Amino acid sequence: MPAIELAPAFDLTYVRAQFPSLAQTVNGHPAAFLDGPGGTQVPQRVIDAISNYLRRNNANTGGAYATSRHTDAMIAEARAAMADFLHCAADEVVFGPNMTTLTFAMSRAIGRDLKPGDEILVTRLDHDANVSPWLTMAEDRGVTVRWAEIHDEDCTLDMADLSSKINPNTKLVAAGYASNAVGTINPVKEIIRLAHAAGALAYIDAVHYGPHGLIDAAALDCDFLVCSTYKFFGPHMGVLFGKREHLQGLRPYKVRPNTNAIPNCWEWGTLNHEGIAGIAACVDYIADIGRGVTNGASNRTTEMRVPHPSRVSKGGNDAAGTSGLKTERRAAIESAYAAIHEHERTLLERILTGLKKIPGLKIYGITDPARFHERCATLAVRIENHSPLELSTKLGERGFFTWDGNYYALNLTEHLDVEKSGGFLRIGLVHYNTTDEVDRLLAALREIVGV
Ligand SMILES: Cc1ncc(COP(=O)(O)O)c(C=O)c1O
């Protein structure tokens, strides 16, 4: 069994006990799930919520009988939970199969109002799910595409370049919150400000940021923000936040019986109800980390983040962005991310220190600890004379689950000229990972490369 340690005000023993899959072994080695960026593990309560829904309430929506009514209520509760997670109103939350599908759908609706001469901006750092939907829409509508480039040396967005490519013709800026390949956290608030100053919409891909950092749609003032619950300990689903004015103003492609009421007019066909049942459970799992942290009262940073009781409401989500009131769950989610951030930072420092000592290993992205607030604990590396596939295969045999390739951050791997030679080896740490796993991974890498 790996040693389990406690980060300050973060009960890793409690956390790991929530996730049954973490106890697995591979070839006699404890499994180390370093594949969070591809999808995280789920706590028992998410598994229970999904199977309980199927066992007791499996029905379509809008029927005049018990299980259908329970399904309607369950979906409303999941929407309220996501509204707390994103800090928006419940009717600004749209459920869909995944981020990619939601983005293709929204790009089509936005594209309906665009014409030749209009411009959109995408970035070289983004996952292709926040690039290709816009490229294909632009092709259909005769819209011009501009690309924001990166600083190759640290894989950060070149903000001067990005800013220079936004002009009065720009109608939309699509940018990622964090890179799923190299871990860079982008200055999205500034990107949104630049987009709005030009009268453009800001569409933020928060899929990779979701497990690592607090999302605050109200504070960001973004027009759209998309995430995937399977990246933050929930079911395989996608969620889109859209400002109410846009969800009401844009014209979705939809079937006629689907009314014009938001958010349902953006949700087509029958949704994945069992998946949605898991969403409220996963948000409550995260909130419980915050509740534990708050009750532990041993972390000053966290205590300071708990809002004054007069600003905490007991339920309902219409408050976000309007009266400024916060639900108890939202306050707990904020506390949770403060604790998660602290633990991940410990892991990040430890792994980067160890990786830097491996001869022939190159880290892509920010490596300066003074700039760790600009990255999350997602590491893309290459090691001389070893392909990423060879490394991930050998690590996999030893119980370490990592990824090789481009993870759909195709524009980045092409730009850095690593695409043809197998991309990167990606090591993705999330809050359930331990320093022991980091140490064992470093030892395994040294053994594999023979140093
Ligand atoms: C940054 C980022 N954006 C978008 C996506 C696509 O998400 P989905 O699988 O929900 O379509 C991913 C998936 O890996 C991702 O990491």
CSV table of C-alpha atoms and ligand atoms in Angstrom, one decimal:
chain,number,residue,atom,x,y,z
A,1,MET,CA,0.0,0.0,0.0
A,2,PRO,CA,1.3,3.5,-0.8
A,3,ALA,CA,1.9,5.7,2.2
A,4,ILE,CA,-0.9,8.2,2.7
A,5,GLU,CA,0.1,11.7,3.9
A,6,LEU,CA,-1.9,14.7,4.9
A,7,ALA,CA,-1.6,18.1,3.2
A,8,PRO,CA,-2.4,21.0,5.5
A,9,ALA,CA,-6.2,21.1,6.0
A,10,PHE,CA,-6.7,18.5,3.4
A,11,ASP,CA,-7.7,15.0,4.4
A,12,LEU,CA,-6.2,12.8,1.8
A,13,THR,CA,-7.1,9.6,3.6
A,14,TYR,CA,-10.8,10.7,3.4
A,15,VAL,CA,-10.4,11.7,-0.2
A,16,ARG,CA,-8.8,8.4,-1.4
A,17,ALA,CA,-11.4,6.4,0.6
A,18,GLN,CA,-14.1,7.9,-1.5
A,19,PHE,CA,-12.7,6.4,-4.8
A,20,PRO,CA,-13.1,2.6,-5.0
A,21,SER,CA,-11.1,2.4,-8.2
A,22,LEU,CA,-7.9,3.8,-6.6
A,23,ALA,CA,-7.4,0.6,-4.7
A,24,GLN,CA,-6.7,-1.5,-7.8
A,25,THR,CA,-3.4,-3.1,-8.7
A,26,VAL,CA,-1.6,-3.9,-12.0
A,27,ASN,CA,0.8,-6.8,-12.2
A,28,GLY,CA,1.1,-6.6,-8.4
A,29,HIS,CA,1.8,-2.8,-8.4
A,30,PRO,CA,-0.6,-0.4,-6.8
A,31,ALA,CA,-2.4,1.5,-9.6
A,32,ALA,CA,-1.4,5.2,-9.8
A,33,PHE,CA,-4.0,7.2,-11.8
A,34,LEU,CA,-2.0,9.9,-13.4
A,35,ASP,CA,-4.5,10.1,-16.3
A,36,GLY,CA,-6.8,12.7,-14.8
A,37,PRO,CA,-6.6,15.0,-17.8
A,38,GLY,CA,-8.1,12.2,-19.9
A,39,GLY,CA,-10.8,11.6,-17.3
A,40,THR,CA,-10.8,11.3,-13.5
A,41,GLN,CA,-12.0,8.5,-11.2
A,42,VAL,CA,-15.4,8.8,-9.5
A,43,PRO,CA,-16.3,8.7,-5.8
A,44,GLN,CA,-18.6,5.9,-4.6
A,45,ARG,CA,-21.5,8.4,-4.2
A,46,VAL,CA,-21.4,9.2,-7.9
A,47,ILE,CA,-21.6,5.4,-8.7
A,48,ASP,CA,-24.5,5.1,-6.2
A,49,ALA,CA,-26.4,8.1,-7.6
A,50,ILE,CA,-26.2,6.7,-11.1
A,51,SER,CA,-27.2,3.1,-10.2
A,52,ASN,CA,-29.9,4.3,-7.8
A,53,TYR,CA,-31.4,6.4,-10.5
A,54,LEU,CA,-31.5,3.5,-12.9
A,55,ARG,CA,-32.8,1.2,-10.2
A,56,ARG,CA,-35.6,3.5,-8.9
A,57,ASN,CA,-36.4,6.4,-11.2
A,58,ASN,CA,-35.5,5.5,-14.7
A,59,ALA,CA,-38.0,7.4,-16.9
A,60,ASN,CA,-38.3,10.1,-19.5
A,61,THR,CA,-39.1,13.7,-18.4
A,62,GLY,CA,-42.4,15.5,-18.3
A,63,GLY,CA,-44.7,12.5,-17.5
A,64,ALA,CA,-47.6,12.6,-15.1
A,65,TYR,CA,-46.3,9.8,-12.9
A,66,ALA,CA,-43.9,9.3,-10.1
A,67,THR,CA,-40.7,8.3,-11.7
A,68,SER,CA,-40.9,10.9,-14.4
A,69,ARG,CA,-41.6,13.6,-11.8
A,70,HIS,CA,-38.6,12.3,-9.8
A,71,THR,CA,-36.5,12.5,-13.0
A,72,ASP,CA,-37.6,16.2,-13.5
A,73,ALA,CA,-36.7,17.0,-9.9
A,74,MET,CA,-33.4,15.2,-10.2
A,75,ILE,CA,-32.4,17.2,-13.3
A,76,ALA,CA,-33.4,20.4,-11.6
A,77,GLU,CA,-31.2,19.6,-8.6
A,78,ALA,CA,-28.3,18.7,-10.9
A,79,ARG,CA,-28.7,22.0,-12.6
A,80,ALA,CA,-28.7,23.8,-9.3
A,81,ALA,CA,-25.6,22.0,-8.3
A,82,MET,CA,-23.8,22.9,-11.5
A,83,ALA,CA,-25.0,26.5,-11.1
A,84,ASP,CA,-23.2,26.5,-7.7
A,85,PHE,CA,-20.2,24.9,-9.3
A,86,LEU,CA,-20.0,27.5,-12.1
A,87,HIS,CA,-21.4,30.4,-10.1
A,88,CYS,CA,-24.3,31.3,-12.4
A,89,ALA,CA,-28.1,30.9,-12.5
A,90,ALA,CA,-29.6,27.5,-12.9
A,91,ASP,CA,-31.3,28.4,-16.2
A,92,GLU,CA,-27.9,29.3,-17.7
A,93,VAL,CA,-26.7,25.7,-17.3
A,94,VAL,CA,-27.1,23.4,-20.4
A,95,PHE,CA,-26.4,19.7,-20.3
A,96,GLY,CA,-25.0,17.8,-23.2
A,97,PRO,CA,-23.1,14.6,-24.1
A,98,ASN,CA,-19.7,16.2,-23.9
A,99,MET,CA,-17.9,19.5,-24.4
A,100,THR,CA,-17.2,18.9,-28.1
A,101,THR,CA,-20.8,18.2,-29.0
A,102,LEU,CA,-22.0,21.3,-27.1
A,103,THR,CA,-19.4,23.4,-28.8
A,104,PHE,CA,-20.2,22.2,-32.3
A,105,ALA,CA,-23.9,23.0,-31.5
A,106,MET,CA,-23.2,26.4,-30.1
A,107,SER,CA,-20.8,27.3,-32.9
A,108,ARG,CA,-23.5,26.6,-35.4
A,109,ALA,CA,-26.0,28.8,-33.6
A,110,ILE,CA,-23.5,31.6,-33.3
A,111,GLY,CA,-22.5,31.2,-36.9
A,112,ARG,CA,-26.0,31.8,-38.1
A,113,ASP,CA,-25.6,35.5,-37.4
A,114,LEU,CA,-22.0,35.8,-38.9
A,115,LYS,CA,-21.1,36.8,-42.5
A,116,PRO,CA,-18.0,37.2,-44.7
A,117,GLY,CA,-15.8,40.0,-43.3
A,118,ASP,CA,-16.5,38.9,-39.7
A,119,GLU,CA,-13.6,37.4,-37.8
A,120,ILE,CA,-13.1,34.9,-35.0
A,121,LEU,CA,-10.0,34.2,-33.0
A,122,VAL,CA,-8.7,30.8,-31.8
A,123,THR,CA,-5.5,29.9,-30.1
A,124,ARG,CA,-2.6,27.5,-30.9
A,125,LEU,CA,-2.7,26.2,-27.3
A,126,ASP,CA,-6.2,25.0,-27.3
A,127,HIS,CA,-7.6,21.5,-27.4
A,128,ASP,CA,-9.1,20.9,-30.9
A,129,ALA,CA,-12.6,20.8,-29.4
A,130,ASN,CA,-12.3,24.6,-29.0
A,131,VAL,CA,-10.8,25.0,-32.5
A,132,SER,CA,-12.4,22.7,-35.1
A,133,PRO,CA,-16.0,23.7,-34.4
A,134,TRP,CA,-15.0,27.3,-35.0
A,135,LEU,CA,-12.9,26.5,-38.1
A,136,THR,CA,-15.7,24.5,-39.7
A,137,MET,CA,-18.3,27.1,-38.9
A,138,ALA,CA,-16.0,29.8,-40.3
A,139,GLU,CA,-15.6,27.8,-43.5
A,140,ASP,CA,-19.4,27.5,-43.8
A,141,ARG,CA,-20.1,31.2,-43.2
A,142,GLY,CA,-17.1,32.7,-45.0
A,143,VAL,CA,-15.7,34.1,-41.7
A,144,THR,CA,-12.0,34.9,-41.3
A,145,VAL,CA,-10.1,32.9,-38.7
A,146,ARG,CA,-7.2,34.5,-36.8
A,147,TRP,CA,-4.8,32.5,-34.6
A,148,ALA,CA,-3.2,33.6,-31.3
A,149,GLU,CA,0.3,32.2,-31.1
A,150,ILE,CA,2.3,31.0,-28.1
A,151,HIS,CA,5.7,31.6,-26.5
A,152,ASP,CA,7.4,28.3,-27.5
A,153,GLU,CA,9.9,28.5,-24.5
A,154,ASP,CA,7.2,28.2,-21.8
A,155,CYS,CA,4.0,27.2,-23.8
A,156,THR,CA,2.1,30.3,-22.7
A,157,LEU,CA,-0.2,32.4,-24.8
A,158,ASP,CA,1.5,35.4,-26.5
A,159,MET,CA,-1.0,38.0,-25.2
A,160,ALA,CA,0.5,40.8,-27.3
A,161,ASP,CA,-0.1,38.7,-30.4
A,162,LEU,CA,-3.6,37.7,-29.2
A,163,SER,CA,-4.5,41.3,-28.4
A,164,SER,CA,-3.2,42.5,-31.8
A,165,LYS,CA,-5.5,40.1,-33.6
A,166,ILE,CA,-8.7,41.3,-32.0
A,167,ASN,CA,-10.3,44.2,-33.9
A,168,PRO,CA,-13.7,45.7,-34.5
A,169,ASN,CA,-14.5,42.8,-36.9
A,170,THR,CA,-13.9,40.2,-34.3
A,171,LYS,CA,-17.1,38.5,-33.3
A,172,LEU,CA,-15.8,35.7,-31.1
A,173,VAL,CA,-12.7,34.8,-29.1
A,174,ALA,CA,-12.4,31.1,-28.3
A,175,ALA,CA,-9.8,30.4,-25.6
A,176,GLY,CA,-8.9,27.7,-23.1
A,177,TYR,CA,-8.8,28.2,-19.4
A,178,ALA,CA,-6.0,25.7,-19.0
A,179,SER,CA,-4.0,23.6,-21.5
A,180,ASN,CA,-4.7,19.8,-21.2
A,181,ALA,CA,-1.3,19.1,-22.7
A,182,VAL,CA,1.2,21.4,-20.9
A,183,GLY,CA,-0.9,22.7,-18.0
A,184,THR,CA,-0.6,26.4,-18.7
A,185,ILE,CA,-3.4,28.4,-17.1
A,186,ASN,CA,-4.3,31.3,-19.4
A,187,PRO,CA,-5.2,34.8,-18.3
A,188,VAL,CA,-8.9,34.3,-19.3
A,189,LYS,CA,-10.2,37.3,-17.4
A,190,GLU,CA,-8.0,39.5,-19.5
A,191,ILE,CA,-8.9,37.6,-22.7
A,192,ILE,CA,-12.6,38.1,-22.0
A,193,ARG,CA,-12.0,41.8,-21.3
A,194,LEU,CA,-10.2,42.2,-24.6
A,195,ALA,CA,-12.9,40.4,-26.5
A,196,HIS,CA,-15.6,42.5,-24.9
A,197,ALA,CA,-13.7,45.7,-25.6
A,198,ALA,CA,-14.0,44.9,-29.3
A,199,GLY,CA,-17.6,43.9,-29.0
A,200,ALA,CA,-16.8,40.1,-29.4
A,201,LEU,CA,-18.2,37.1,-27.5
A,202,ALA,CA,-15.8,35.1,-25.3
A,203,TYR,CA,-16.1,31.3,-25.4
A,204,ILE,CA,-14.0,29.7,-22.7
A,205,ASP,CA,-13.1,26.0,-22.6
A,206,ALA,CA,-12.7,25.2,-18.9
A,207,VAL,CA,-12.6,21.4,-19.4
A,208,HIS,CA,-9.0,21.0,-18.2
A,209,TYR,CA,-9.2,23.7,-15.5
A,210,GLY,CA,-12.3,22.2,-13.9
A,211,PRO,CA,-10.6,19.7,-11.6
A,212,HIS,CA,-7.8,22.1,-10.6
A,213,GLY,CA,-9.3,25.5,-10.0
A,214,LEU,CA,-12.4,27.3,-9.0
A,215,ILE,CA,-14.6,28.4,-11.9
A,216,ASP,CA,-16.5,31.6,-11.4
A,217,ALA,CA,-18.6,32.5,-14.5
A,218,ALA,CA,-20.1,35.5,-12.8
A,219,ALA,CA,-16.7,37.0,-11.9
A,220,LEU,CA,-15.2,36.1,-15.3
A,221,ASP,CA,-18.1,37.7,-17.1
A,222,CYS,CA,-17.6,35.2,-20.0
A,223,ASP,CA,-20.4,34.8,-22.5
A,224,PHE,CA,-20.0,31.0,-22.7
A,225,LEU,CA,-18.0,28.5,-20.7
A,226,VAL,CA,-17.9,24.8,-21.3
A,227,CYS,CA,-16.6,21.9,-19.1
A,228,SER,CA,-16.9,18.1,-18.8
A,229,THR,CA,-18.0,16.5,-15.6
A,230,TYR,CA,-15.9,13.4,-16.2
A,231,LYS,CA,-12.8,15.5,-15.8
A,232,PHE,CA,-13.9,16.5,-12.3
A,233,PHE,CA,-14.9,13.3,-10.7
A,234,GLY,CA,-18.3,12.9,-12.3
A,235,PRO,CA,-20.0,11.1,-15.2
A,236,HIS,CA,-19.1,11.3,-18.9
A,237,MET,CA,-21.1,14.4,-19.7
A,238,GLY,CA,-20.6,18.0,-20.8
A,239,VAL,CA,-22.0,21.2,-19.4
A,240,LEU,CA,-22.2,24.6,-21.0
A,241,PHE,CA,-22.7,27.9,-19.2
A,242,GLY,CA,-24.3,30.6,-21.4
A,243,LYS,CA,-25.3,34.0,-20.3
A,244,ARG,CA,-29.0,34.1,-20.2
A,245,GLU,CA,-29.2,36.9,-22.7
A,246,HIS,CA,-27.3,34.8,-25.3
A,247,LEU,CA,-29.2,31.6,-24.6
A,248,GLN,CA,-32.4,33.6,-25.1
A,249,GLY,CA,-31.2,35.7,-28.0
A,250,LEU,CA,-29.5,33.0,-30.2
A,251,ARG,CA,-31.5,30.6,-32.3
A,252,PRO,CA,-30.8,27.0,-31.6
A,253,TYR,CA,-31.3,24.3,-34.2
A,254,LYS,CA,-33.9,22.2,-32.6
A,255,VAL,CA,-37.1,20.1,-33.0
A,256,ARG,CA,-40.4,22.0,-32.8
A,257,PRO,CA,-41.9,20.3,-29.7
A,258,ASN,CA,-38.9,21.5,-27.8
A,259,THR,CA,-40.1,24.9,-26.6
A,260,ASN,CA,-38.1,28.2,-26.7
A,261,ALA,CA,-37.7,28.1,-22.9
A,262,ILE,CA,-34.0,28.2,-21.8
A,263,PRO,CA,-32.1,26.1,-21.1
A,264,ASN,CA,-34.1,23.2,-22.5
A,265,CYS,CA,-34.2,24.7,-26.0
A,266,TRP,CA,-30.5,24.0,-26.1
A,267,GLU,CA,-30.9,20.4,-24.9
A,268,TRP,CA,-32.0,18.1,-27.7
A,269,GLY,CA,-33.5,14.7,-27.5
A,270,THR,CA,-33.5,12.7,-24.4
A,271,LEU,CA,-30.6,13.5,-22.1
A,272,ASN,CA,-28.3,11.0,-20.3
A,273,HIS,CA,-30.5,11.0,-17.1
A,274,GLU,CA,-28.3,8.5,-15.2
A,275,GLY,CA,-25.3,10.6,-16.0
A,276,ILE,CA,-27.1,13.8,-14.8
A,277,ALA,CA,-28.0,11.9,-11.6
A,278,GLY,CA,-24.2,11.6,-11.0
A,279,ILE,CA,-23.6,15.3,-11.5
A,280,ALA,CA,-25.2,16.5,-8.3
A,281,ALA,CA,-23.3,13.8,-6.4
A,282,CYS,CA,-20.0,14.8,-7.9
A,283,VAL,CA,-20.5,18.5,-7.1
A,284,ASP,CA,-21.5,17.6,-3.5
A,285,TYR,CA,-18.4,15.4,-3.2
A,286,ILE,CA,-16.3,18.5,-4.1
A,287,ALA,CA,-18.3,20.7,-1.7
A,288,ASP,CA,-17.8,18.1,1.1
A,289,ILE,CA,-14.0,18.6,0.8
A,290,GLY,CA,-14.6,22.3,1.4
A,291,ARG,CA,-17.0,21.5,4.3
A,292,GLY,CA,-14.3,19.4,5.9
A,293,VAL,CA,-11.7,22.0,5.4
A,294,THR,CA,-13.9,24.7,6.8
A,295,ASN,CA,-14.8,22.7,9.8
A,296,GLY,CA,-11.2,21.7,10.3
A,297,ALA,CA,-10.4,25.4,10.8
A,298,SER,CA,-6.7,24.8,10.6
A,299,ASN,CA,-6.1,26.7,7.4
A,300,ARG,CA,-6.2,30.4,7.6
A,301,THR,CA,-6.4,30.8,3.8
A,302,THR,CA,-9.4,28.7,3.7
A,303,GLU,CA,-11.1,30.3,6.6
A,304,MET,CA,-10.7,33.7,5.0
A,305,ARG,CA,-12.4,32.4,1.9
A,306,VAL,CA,-15.6,31.4,3.7
A,307,PRO,CA,-18.0,34.3,3.1
A,308,HIS,CA,-19.7,36.2,5.8
A,309,PRO,CA,-22.9,34.3,6.8
A,310,SER,CA,-25.0,37.3,5.7
A,311,ARG,CA,-23.8,36.6,2.2
A,312,VAL,CA,-24.6,32.9,2.2
A,313,SER,CA,-28.1,31.7,1.2
A,314,LYS,CA,-29.5,28.3,2.0
A,315,GLY,CA,-30.4,27.3,-1.5
A,316,GLY,CA,-31.5,28.3,-5.0
A,317,ASN,CA,-29.2,29.6,-7.7
A,318,ASP,CA,-30.9,32.6,-9.1
A,319,ALA,CA,-28.8,34.7,-6.8
A,320,ALA,CA,-25.5,34.2,-8.6
A,321,GLY,CA,-24.6,37.3,-10.6
A,322,THR,CA,-27.7,39.1,-9.6
A,323,SER,CA,-27.9,39.8,-5.9
A,324,GLY,CA,-24.4,38.5,-5.3
A,325,LEU,CA,-25.6,36.0,-2.7
A,326,LYS,CA,-23.8,32.7,-2.4
A,327,THR,CA,-25.3,29.4,-1.5
A,328,GLU,CA,-23.7,27.4,1.3
A,329,ARG,CA,-22.6,24.8,-1.3
A,330,ARG,CA,-20.9,27.5,-3.4
A,331,ALA,CA,-19.0,28.7,-0.4
A,332,ALA,CA,-18.0,25.0,0.3
A,333,ILE,CA,-16.8,24.6,-3.3
A,334,GLU,CA,-14.7,27.7,-3.0
A,335,SER,CA,-13.1,26.3,0.2
A,336,ALA,CA,-12.6,22.9,-1.5
A,337,TYR,CA,-10.6,24.4,-4.4
A,338,ALA,CA,-8.4,26.3,-2.0
A,339,ALA,CA,-7.5,23.0,-0.3
A,340,ILE,CA,-7.2,21.2,-3.7
A,341,HIS,CA,-4.9,23.9,-5.0
A,342,GLU,CA,-2.6,23.6,-2.0
A,343,HIS,CA,-2.3,19.9,-2.3
A,344,GLU,CA,-1.7,19.9,-6.0
A,345,ARG,CA,0.9,22.6,-5.6
A,346,THR,CA,2.8,20.3,-3.2
A,347,LEU,CA,2.7,17.5,-5.8
A,348,LEU,CA,3.7,19.9,-8.6
A,349,GLU,CA,6.8,21.1,-6.8
A,350,ARG,CA,7.8,17.6,-5.9
A,351,ILE,CA,7.4,16.1,-9.4
A,352,LEU,CA,9.1,19.0,-11.2
A,353,THR,CA,12.0,18.9,-8.9
A,354,GLY,CA,12.4,15.2,-9.6
A,355,LEU,CA,11.8,15.4,-13.4
A,356,LYS,CA,14.4,18.1,-13.7
A,357,LYS,CA,17.0,15.7,-12.4
A,358,ILE,CA,16.4,13.0,-15.1
A,359,PRO,CA,19.1,13.3,-17.8
A,360,GLY,CA,17.7,13.9,-21.3
A,361,LEU,CA,14.2,14.8,-20.0
A,362,LYS,CA,12.6,17.9,-21.4
A,363,ILE,CA,9.6,19.5,-19.8
A,364,TYR,CA,7.3,21.5,-22.0
A,365,GLY,CA,5.6,24.5,-20.2
A,366,ILE,CA,6.3,26.6,-17.1
A,367,THR,CA,9.0,25.1,-14.8
A,368,ASP,CA,9.8,28.2,-12.7
A,369,PRO,CA,8.2,27.7,-9.2
A,370,ALA,CA,7.7,31.4,-8.9
A,371,ARG,CA,5.2,31.1,-11.8
A,372,PHE,CA,3.4,28.0,-10.6
A,373,HIS,CA,0.2,30.0,-10.2
A,374,GLU,CA,0.2,30.1,-14.1
A,375,ARG,CA,0.1,26.3,-14.4
A,376,CYS,CA,-1.6,23.3,-13.1
A,377,ALA,CA,-0.1,19.9,-12.2
A,378,THR,CA,-0.3,18.5,-15.8
A,379,LEU,CA,3.2,17.8,-17.2
A,380,ALA,CA,4.2,17.2,-20.8
A,381,VAL,CA,7.6,15.7,-21.1
A,382,ARG,CA,9.9,14.0,-23.7
A,383,ILE,CA,13.0,11.9,-22.9
A,384,GLU,CA,15.8,11.5,-25.4
A,385,ASN,CA,15.9,8.2,-27.2
A,386,HIS,CA,12.5,7.0,-25.7
A,387,SER,CA,9.2,7.6,-27.5
A,388,PRO,CA,6.3,8.8,-25.5
A,389,LEU,CA,4.4,5.5,-26.4
A,390,GLU,CA,7.3,3.4,-25.1
A,391,LEU,CA,7.4,5.3,-21.9
A,392,SER,CA,3.7,5.2,-21.2
A,393,THR,CA,3.6,1.5,-22.1
A,394,LYS,CA,6.4,0.6,-19.7
A,395,LEU,CA,4.9,2.8,-17.0
A,396,GLY,CA,1.5,1.2,-17.6
A,397,GLU,CA,3.1,-2.3,-17.0
A,398,ARG,CA,4.3,-0.9,-13.6
A,399,GLY,CA,0.8,0.4,-12.7
A,400,PHE,CA,1.3,4.1,-13.7
A,401,PHE,CA,-1.5,5.3,-15.9
A,402,THR,CA,-0.1,8.1,-18.1
A,403,TRP,CA,-0.9,9.2,-21.7
A,404,ASP,CA,1.2,9.5,-24.8
A,405,GLY,CA,0.4,11.5,-28.0
A,406,ASN,CA,-1.3,14.8,-28.6
A,407,TYR,CA,-4.5,14.4,-26.5
A,408,TYR,CA,-6.2,16.5,-29.3
A,409,ALA,CA,-4.0,19.5,-28.5
A,410,LEU,CA,-3.0,18.9,-32.1
A,411,ASN,CA,-2.2,22.5,-33.0
A,412,LEU,CA,0.3,22.6,-30.2
A,413,THR,CA,2.1,19.3,-31.0
A,414,GLU,CA,2.3,20.3,-34.6
A,415,HIS,CA,3.6,23.8,-33.8
A,416,LEU,CA,6.2,22.4,-31.5
A,417,ASP,CA,7.1,19.7,-34.1
A,418,VAL,CA,6.6,16.7,-31.8
A,419,GLU,CA,3.5,15.4,-33.5
A,420,LYS,CA,5.4,13.1,-36.0
A,421,SER,CA,7.5,11.7,-33.2
A,422,GLY,CA,4.7,10.7,-30.8
A,423,GLY,CA,3.8,13.9,-29.1
A,424,PHE,CA,4.5,14.0,-25.3
A,425,LEU,CA,4.3,11.8,-22.3
A,426,ARG,CA,1.6,13.4,-20.2
A,427,ILE,CA,1.6,13.0,-16.4
A,428,GLY,CA,-1.6,14.4,-15.0
A,429,LEU,CA,-2.0,14.9,-11.2
A,430,VAL,CA,-5.2,15.7,-9.4
A,431,HIS,CA,-6.1,16.0,-5.8
A,432,TYR,CA,-6.4,12.3,-5.1
A,433,ASN,CA,-2.8,11.7,-6.1
A,434,THR,CA,-0.1,11.3,-3.4
A,435,THR,CA,3.5,12.3,-3.0
A,436,ASP,CA,4.3,8.6,-2.7
A,437,GLU,CA,2.9,8.1,-6.2
A,438,VAL,CA,5.0,10.9,-7.4
A,439,ASP,CA,8.1,9.4,-5.8
A,440,ARG,CA,7.4,6.0,-7.2
A,441,LEU,CA,6.8,7.4,-10.7
A,442,LEU,CA,10.1,9.3,-10.6
A,443,ALA,CA,11.9,6.1,-9.6
A,444,ALA,CA,10.1,4.1,-12.3
A,445,LEU,CA,11.0,6.6,-15.0
A,446,ARG,CA,14.7,6.5,-13.8
A,447,GLU,CA,14.7,2.8,-14.0
A,448,ILE,CA,13.1,2.7,-17.5
A,449,VAL,CA,15.6,5.1,-18.9
A,450,GLY,CA,18.5,3.5,-17.0
A,451,VAL,CA,19.8,6.4,-14.9
B,1,LIG,C1,-9.0,21.1,-22.7
B,1,LIG,C2,-10.1,20.2,-23.2
B,1,LIG,N1,-11.1,20.7,-24.0
B,1,LIG,C3,-12.0,20.0,-24.5
B,1,LIG,C4,-12.0,18.6,-24.4
B,1,LIG,C5,-13.1,17.8,-25.0
B,1,LIG,O1,-14.0,17.4,-24.0
B,1,LIG,P1,-15.1,16.3,-24.2
B,1,LIG,O2,-14.5,15.0,-24.2
B,1,LIG,O3,-16.1,16.6,-23.1
B,1,LIG,O4,-15.8,16.6,-25.6
B,1,LIG,C6,-11.0,18.0,-23.6
B,1,LIG,C7,-10.9,16.5,-23.5
B,1,LIG,O5,-9.9,15.9,-23.2
B,1,LIG,C8,-10.0,18.8,-23.0
B,1,LIG,O6,-9.0,18.3,-22.3
